[in-house]
Coordinates of N, CA and C in Angstrom, one line a residue:
M282 N 1.0 -0.9 0.2 CA -0.4 0.2 0.3 C 0.6 1.2 -0.6
V283 N 0.9 2.1 -0.9 CA 1.5 3.8 -1.2 C 0.9 4.9 -0.5
E284 N 2.0 5.5 0.9 CA 1.4 6.1 2.0 C 1.0 7.2 1.2
T285 N 0.8 8.6 1.6 CA 0.3 10.3 1.5 C 1.9 10.3 1.6
P286 N 2.4 11.5 0.6 CA 4.2 11.1 0.3 C 4.8 12.9 1.2
Q287 N 5.2 12.0 2.0 CA 5.6 13.0 3.4 C 5.5 14.4 3.3
F288 N 6.0 15.3 1.9 CA 6.0 16.2 1.6 C 5.5 16.8 0.2
N289 N 5.3 17.6 -0.2 CA 4.1 17.9 -1.2 C 5.5 18.0 -3.0
V290 N 5.5 17.0 -3.0 CA 6.1 16.6 -5.0 C 5.7 17.7 -5.4
L291 N 4.8 18.7 -5.5 CA 4.4 19.4 -6.6 C 5.2 20.8 -6.5
E292 N 5.8 20.8 -5.3 CA 6.6 22.4 -5.4 C 7.8 21.9 -5.3
H293 N 8.4 20.4 -6.1 CA 10.0 20.6 -6.3 C 9.9 21.1 -7.3
N294 N 11.0 22.1 -7.5 CA 11.3 22.4 -9.3 C 11.5 21.5 -10.7
L295 N 11.7 20.2 -10.3 CA 11.7 19.5 -11.6 C 9.9 18.6 -12.0
V296 N 9.1 18.5 -10.7 CA 8.1 18.4 -11.0 C 6.9 19.1 -11.9
P297 N 6.7 19.0 -13.1 CA 5.7 20.1 -13.5 C 4.3 20.3 -13.0
E298 N 3.6 21.2 -13.1 CA 2.2 21.3 -12.7 C 1.8 20.5 -12.7
H299 N 0.6 20.1 -11.6 CA -0.2 18.8 -12.9 C -2.1 19.9 -11.8
R300 N -2.7 18.9 -12.5 CA -3.9 19.4 -12.4 C -5.7 18.4 -12.6
L301 N -6.1 18.2 -11.3 CA -7.6 17.3 -12.4 C -8.4 18.1 -12.8
L302 N -8.4 17.9 -14.2 CA -9.7 18.6 -14.6 C -10.9 17.7 -14.2
S303 N -11.6 19.5 -14.5 CA -13.6 19.2 -14.0 C -13.7 17.9 -15.7
D304 N -15.1 17.1 -15.1 CA -16.0 16.6 -16.3 C -15.7 17.6 -17.8
E305 N -16.1 18.9 -17.1 CA -16.4 20.0 -18.8 C -15.2 20.1 -19.5
E306 N -13.8 20.2 -18.3 CA -12.1 20.4 -19.0 C -12.2 19.4 -19.8
A307 N -12.6 18.2 -19.2 CA -11.4 17.0 -20.1 C -12.8 16.7 -21.4
E308 N -13.8 16.8 -21.2 CA -14.7 16.3 -22.5 C -14.5 17.5 -23.3
A309 N -14.1 19.0 -23.1 CA -13.3 19.8 -23.9 C -12.1 19.5 -24.9
V310 N -11.1 18.8 -23.8 CA -10.0 17.7 -24.6 C -10.0 17.4 -25.4
L311 N -11.3 16.7 -24.9 CA -10.7 15.0 -25.6 C -11.7 15.8 -27.0
A312 N -12.7 16.1 -27.2 CA -13.0 16.8 -28.5 C -12.0 17.3 -29.2
K313 N -11.4 18.3 -29.0 CA -10.8 19.6 -29.0 C -9.5 18.7 -30.2
L314 N -9.0 17.1 -28.8 CA -7.7 16.3 -29.7 C -8.5 15.2 -30.8
K315 N -9.6 14.9 -30.2 CA -10.3 14.4 -31.5 C -9.9 12.7 -31.2
I316 N -9.9 12.5 -29.8 CA -9.5 10.9 -29.2 C -10.5 10.5 -28.5
S317 N -10.1 9.4 -27.6 CA -11.2 8.9 -26.2 C -10.2 9.0 -25.8
K318 N -10.2 9.0 -24.5 CA -10.1 8.8 -22.5 C -8.9 7.5 -23.2
D319 N -9.4 6.9 -24.0 CA -8.3 5.5 -23.3 C -7.2 5.5 -24.7
Q320 N -7.1 6.4 -25.2 CA -6.0 6.5 -26.1 C -4.8 7.7 -25.3
L321 N -5.7 8.6 -24.5 CA -3.9 9.1 -23.9 C -3.5 8.0 -23.1
P322 N -2.6 8.9 -22.4 CA -1.0 8.4 -21.5 C -1.5 8.5 -20.2
K323 N -1.6 6.7 -19.5 CA -1.3 6.7 -18.0 C -0.7 7.1 -17.2
I324 N -2.2 7.3 -16.0 CA -0.9 8.0 -14.8 C -1.3 7.1 -13.4
R325 N -0.6 6.4 -13.0 CA -0.9 5.3 -11.9 C -1.5 6.3 -10.6
K326 N -2.6 6.2 -10.3 CA -3.3 6.4 -9.3 C -2.3 6.0 -7.5
N327 N -1.8 5.7 -8.6 CA -1.5 5.8 -6.6 C 0.5 6.8 -6.9
D328 N 0.3 7.3 -8.4 CA 1.8 8.3 -8.6 C 1.5 9.2 -7.2
A329 N 2.8 9.6 -6.9 CA 3.2 10.4 -5.6 C 2.3 12.2 -5.9
C330 N 2.8 11.8 -7.2 CA 1.2 13.6 -7.6 C -0.2 13.4 -7.6
I331 N -0.4 12.5 -7.7 CA -1.7 12.2 -7.3 C -2.2 11.8 -6.0
K332 N -1.3 11.5 -5.1 CA -1.3 11.3 -4.2 C -1.2 12.9 -3.1
V333 N -0.9 13.7 -3.5 CA -0.3 14.8 -3.3 C -1.7 16.1 -3.9
L334 N -2.4 15.5 -5.3 CA -3.7 16.4 -5.7 C -4.8 16.6 -4.6
E335 N -5.0 14.4 -3.8 CA -5.2 13.8 -3.7 C -6.1 14.7 -2.4
K336 N -4.9 14.7 -1.3 CA -4.9 15.4 -0.2 C -5.1 16.8 -0.2
I337 N -4.2 17.6 -1.1 CA -4.6 19.4 -1.3 C -6.4 19.5 -2.0
S338 N -6.3 19.0 -2.6 CA -8.1 19.1 -2.3 C -9.2 18.4 -2.2
H339 N -8.3 17.5 -0.9 CA -9.4 17.3 -0.5 C -11.1 16.5 -1.2
T340 N -9.7 15.6 -2.2 CA -11.2 14.4 -3.0 C -10.4 13.2 -3.1
D341 N -11.2 12.5 -3.2 CA -10.3 10.9 -4.1 C -10.6 11.6 -5.8
I342 N -9.1 11.4 -6.0 CA -9.3 11.1 -7.9 C -9.6 10.0 -8.0
K343 N -10.6 10.0 -8.9 CA -11.1 8.1 -8.9 C -10.2 8.0 -11.0
E344 N -10.1 6.7 -11.3 CA -9.5 6.6 -12.0 C -10.2 6.7 -13.3
G345 N -10.3 7.0 -13.8 CA -10.6 7.3 -15.5 C -10.7 9.1 -15.1
S346 N -9.9 9.9 -14.4 CA -10.0 11.3 -14.3 C -9.1 11.6 -15.5
I347 N -9.1 12.8 -15.9 CA -8.2 13.0 -16.9 C -7.0 14.0 -15.7
I348 N -5.9 14.2 -16.0 CA -4.4 14.7 -15.6 C -3.7 16.1 -16.3
Q349 N -3.7 17.5 -15.7 CA -3.2 17.9 -17.6 C -1.8 18.4 -16.5
I350 N -0.8 18.4 -17.3 CA 0.5 18.8 -16.5 C 1.5 19.7 -17.4
T351 N 0.8 20.5 -16.9 CA 2.4 21.9 -18.1 C 3.6 21.3 -17.2
R352 N 3.8 21.9 -18.5 CA 5.2 21.6 -18.4 C 6.5 23.4 -19.3
K353 N 7.2 23.9 -18.3 CA 7.7 24.5 -19.1 C 9.2 24.1 -19.8
S354 N 8.7 25.1 -20.9 CA 10.1 24.2 -21.5 C 10.9 25.6 -22.4
K355 N 12.1 25.1 -22.7 CA 13.6 26.7 -23.3 C 12.8 26.7 -25.0
T356 N 11.8 25.1 -25.0 CA 12.3 26.0 -26.1 C 10.8 26.2 -27.3
A357 N 9.1 25.4 -26.4 CA 8.2 25.4 -27.3 C 7.4 26.6 -25.5
E358 N 8.8 26.7 -24.6 CA 8.0 28.0 -23.1 C 7.1 27.0 -22.4
V359 N 5.8 26.7 -23.6 CA 5.1 26.1 -21.9 C 4.4 24.7 -23.5
A360 N 4.7 23.4 -22.3 CA 4.0 22.2 -23.1 C 3.3 21.4 -22.6
V361 N 1.7 21.5 -22.3 CA 0.4 20.9 -22.3 C 0.3 19.1 -22.0
A362 N 0.1 18.7 -21.5 CA -0.5 16.4 -21.3 C -1.1 17.0 -21.0
Y363 N -1.6 15.3 -21.0 CA -2.5 14.9 -20.5 C -2.4 13.6 -20.2
R364 N -3.1 13.3 -18.6 CA -2.5 11.7 -18.3 C -4.0 11.0 -17.9
L365 N -4.7 10.3 -18.3 CA -5.8 9.5 -17.7 C -5.1 8.2 -16.7
V366 N -5.6 8.8 -15.5 CA -6.0 8.0 -13.7 C -6.3 6.5 -14.5
R367 N -5.3 5.4 -14.0 CA -5.5 4.2 -13.8 C -5.2 3.8 -12.3
G368 N -5.6 2.4 -12.5 CA -5.7 2.1 -11.0 C -4.0 1.5 -10.6

């Protein structure tokens, strides 16, 4: 069993911003990308970033939820990726 991390990994300078999308935002992203949820890359529910998001948002992030990951990039300035939460 994976426990909640002892510190907020999302505050580390090498960890990109992670954000749980609302159902409406998730549907809009899927429509914009013209893909289904199953075509998204996956992130495990026991990932440290997911555990911290659950702790700071006081919510259970359910399997099937979509996480937006925003990375700072020297070439693209900002790169946005999406991950599907899986068990």
